PDB file of C-alpha atoms in Angstrom:
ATOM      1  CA  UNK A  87     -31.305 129.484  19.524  1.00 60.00           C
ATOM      2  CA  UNK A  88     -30.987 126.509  22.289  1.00 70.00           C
ATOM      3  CA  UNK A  89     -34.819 126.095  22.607  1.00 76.00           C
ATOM      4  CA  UNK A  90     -35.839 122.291  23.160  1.00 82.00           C
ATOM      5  CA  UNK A  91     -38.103 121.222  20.108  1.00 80.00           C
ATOM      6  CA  UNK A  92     -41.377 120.670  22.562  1.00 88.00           C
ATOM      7  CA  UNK A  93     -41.057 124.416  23.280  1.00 89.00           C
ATOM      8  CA  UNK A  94     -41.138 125.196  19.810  1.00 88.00           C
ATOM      9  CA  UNK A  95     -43.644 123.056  18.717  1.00 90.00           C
ATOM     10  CA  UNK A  96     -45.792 123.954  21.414  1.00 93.00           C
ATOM     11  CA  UNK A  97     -45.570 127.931  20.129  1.00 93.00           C
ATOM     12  CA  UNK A  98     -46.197 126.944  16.723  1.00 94.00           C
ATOM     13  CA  UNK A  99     -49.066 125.582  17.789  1.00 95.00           C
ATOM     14  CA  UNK A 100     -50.847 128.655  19.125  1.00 96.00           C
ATOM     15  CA  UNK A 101     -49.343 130.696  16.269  1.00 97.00           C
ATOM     16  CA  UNK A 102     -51.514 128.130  13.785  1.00 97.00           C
ATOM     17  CA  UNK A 103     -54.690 127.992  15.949  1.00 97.00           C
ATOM     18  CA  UNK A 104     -54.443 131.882  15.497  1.00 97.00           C
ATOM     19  CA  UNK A 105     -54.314 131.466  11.833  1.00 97.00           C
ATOM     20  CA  UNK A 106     -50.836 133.392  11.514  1.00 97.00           C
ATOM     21  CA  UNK A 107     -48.733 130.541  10.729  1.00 97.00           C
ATOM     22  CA  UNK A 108     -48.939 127.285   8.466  1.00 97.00           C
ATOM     23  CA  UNK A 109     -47.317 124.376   7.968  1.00 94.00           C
ATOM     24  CA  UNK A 110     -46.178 123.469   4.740  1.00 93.00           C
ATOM     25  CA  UNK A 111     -45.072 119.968   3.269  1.00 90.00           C
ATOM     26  CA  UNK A 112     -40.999 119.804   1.680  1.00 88.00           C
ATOM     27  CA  UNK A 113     -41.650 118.454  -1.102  1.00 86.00           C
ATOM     28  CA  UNK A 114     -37.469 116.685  -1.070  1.00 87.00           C
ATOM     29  CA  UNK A 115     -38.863 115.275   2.161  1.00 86.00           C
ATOM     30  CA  UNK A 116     -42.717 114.438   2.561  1.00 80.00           C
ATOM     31  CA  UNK A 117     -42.152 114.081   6.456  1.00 84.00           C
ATOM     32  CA  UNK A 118     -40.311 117.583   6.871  1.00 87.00           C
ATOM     33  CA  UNK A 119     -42.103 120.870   7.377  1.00 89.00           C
ATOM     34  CA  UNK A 120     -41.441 124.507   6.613  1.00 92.00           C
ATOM     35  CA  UNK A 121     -43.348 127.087   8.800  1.00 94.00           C
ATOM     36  CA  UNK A 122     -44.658 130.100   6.262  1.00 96.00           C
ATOM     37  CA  UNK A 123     -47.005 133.049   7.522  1.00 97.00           C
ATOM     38  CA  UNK A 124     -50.244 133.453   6.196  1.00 98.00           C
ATOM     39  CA  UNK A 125     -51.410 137.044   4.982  1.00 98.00           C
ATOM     40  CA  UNK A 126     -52.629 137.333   8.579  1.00 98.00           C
ATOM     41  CA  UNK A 127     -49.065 136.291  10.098  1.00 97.00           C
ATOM     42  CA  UNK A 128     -47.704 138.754   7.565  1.00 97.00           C
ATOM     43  CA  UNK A 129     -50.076 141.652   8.567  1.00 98.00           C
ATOM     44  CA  UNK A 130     -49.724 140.786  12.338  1.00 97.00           C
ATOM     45  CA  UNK A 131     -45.234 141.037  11.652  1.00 97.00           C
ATOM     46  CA  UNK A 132     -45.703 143.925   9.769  1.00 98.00           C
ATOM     47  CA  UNK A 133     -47.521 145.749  12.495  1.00 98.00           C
ATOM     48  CA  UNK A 134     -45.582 144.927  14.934  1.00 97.00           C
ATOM     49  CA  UNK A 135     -41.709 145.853  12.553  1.00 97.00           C
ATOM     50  CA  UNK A 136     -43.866 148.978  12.077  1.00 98.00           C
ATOM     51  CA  UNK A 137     -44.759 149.755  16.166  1.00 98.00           C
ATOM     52  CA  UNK A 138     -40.869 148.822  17.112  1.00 97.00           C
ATOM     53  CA  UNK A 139     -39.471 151.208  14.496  1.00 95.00           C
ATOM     54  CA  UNK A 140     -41.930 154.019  15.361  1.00 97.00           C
ATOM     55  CA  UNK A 141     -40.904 153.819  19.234  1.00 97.00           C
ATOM     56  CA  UNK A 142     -37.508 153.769  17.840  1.00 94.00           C
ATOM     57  CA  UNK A 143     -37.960 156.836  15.872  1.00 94.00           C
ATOM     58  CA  UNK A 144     -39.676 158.569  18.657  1.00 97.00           C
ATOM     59  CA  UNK A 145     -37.007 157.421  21.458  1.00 97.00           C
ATOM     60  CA  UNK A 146     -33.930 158.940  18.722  1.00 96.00           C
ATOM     61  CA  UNK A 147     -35.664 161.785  17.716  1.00 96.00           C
ATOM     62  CA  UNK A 148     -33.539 164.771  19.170  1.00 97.00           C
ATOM     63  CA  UNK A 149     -29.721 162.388  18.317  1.00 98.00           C
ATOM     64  CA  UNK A 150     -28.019 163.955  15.519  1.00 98.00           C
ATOM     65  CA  UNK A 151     -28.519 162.476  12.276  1.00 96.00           C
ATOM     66  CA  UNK A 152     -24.882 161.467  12.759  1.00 98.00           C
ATOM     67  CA  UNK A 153     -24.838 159.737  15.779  1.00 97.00           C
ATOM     68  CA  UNK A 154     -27.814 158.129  14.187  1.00 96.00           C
ATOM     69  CA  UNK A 155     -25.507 157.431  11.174  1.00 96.00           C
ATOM     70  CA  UNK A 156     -23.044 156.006  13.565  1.00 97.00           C
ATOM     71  CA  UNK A 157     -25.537 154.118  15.766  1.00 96.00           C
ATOM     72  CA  UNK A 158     -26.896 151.873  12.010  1.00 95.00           C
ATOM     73  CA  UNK A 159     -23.883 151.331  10.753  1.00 97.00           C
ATOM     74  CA  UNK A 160     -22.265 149.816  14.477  1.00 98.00           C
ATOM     75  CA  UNK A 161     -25.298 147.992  14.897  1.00 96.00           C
ATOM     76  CA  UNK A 162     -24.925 146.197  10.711  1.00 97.00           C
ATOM     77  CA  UNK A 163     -21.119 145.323  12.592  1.00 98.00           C
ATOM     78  CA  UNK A 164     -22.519 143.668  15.163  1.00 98.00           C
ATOM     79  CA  UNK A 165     -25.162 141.631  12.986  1.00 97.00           C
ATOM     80  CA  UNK A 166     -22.609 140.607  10.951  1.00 97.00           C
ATOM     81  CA  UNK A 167     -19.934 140.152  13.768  1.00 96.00           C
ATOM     82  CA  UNK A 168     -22.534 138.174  15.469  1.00 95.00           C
ATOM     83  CA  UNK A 169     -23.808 135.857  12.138  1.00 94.00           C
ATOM     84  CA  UNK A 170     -20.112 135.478  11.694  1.00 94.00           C
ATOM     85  CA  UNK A 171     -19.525 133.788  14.928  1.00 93.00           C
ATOM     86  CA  UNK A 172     -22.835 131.814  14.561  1.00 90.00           C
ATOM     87  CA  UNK A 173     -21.382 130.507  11.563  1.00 90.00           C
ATOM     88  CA  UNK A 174     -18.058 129.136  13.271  1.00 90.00           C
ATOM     89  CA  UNK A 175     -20.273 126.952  15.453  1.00 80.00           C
ATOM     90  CA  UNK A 176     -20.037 126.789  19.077  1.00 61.00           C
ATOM     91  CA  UNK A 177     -16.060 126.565  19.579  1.00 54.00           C
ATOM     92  CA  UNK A 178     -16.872 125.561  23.450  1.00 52.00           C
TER      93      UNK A 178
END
């Protein structure tokens, strides 16, 4: 993602003091740190999945249910197109 670690940190910060995040210990590695949501980070995602795919919805409406068709199964290519070249590294 190319974000500096002080950026992130600094966002995971207010995402804890907001109680939707937590830090949790690796237990392989007592100094490493996953990053789970709570049930309020999990409420907070789920609205927001839920708000994105309504306006969505609403904004494809009147497309045919094939162009629709088309329009999923071109963007799953590009996901995997993309995750594909994310996996080769950066070949610069």
């Amino acid at each position: 993602m190319q974000v500096e670690g002080p950026h992130v940190t600094r966002h995971l910060n207010g995402l804890e003091q907001r109680g939707l995040v937590e830090r949790v210990v690796v237990t392989d590695d007592r100094r490493a740190r996953h990053v789970a949501l709570t049930e309020a980070g999990e409420e907070t995602a789920d609205r927001c999945l839920r708000a994105v795919r309504d306006w969505f919805g609403e904004a494809l409406a009147d497309w045919p249910a094939a162009d629709r068709k088309d329009l999923t199964r071109l963007l799953g290519r590009l996901i995997d197109d993309l995750a594909a070249h994310a996996a080769k590294g950066d070949s610069r």
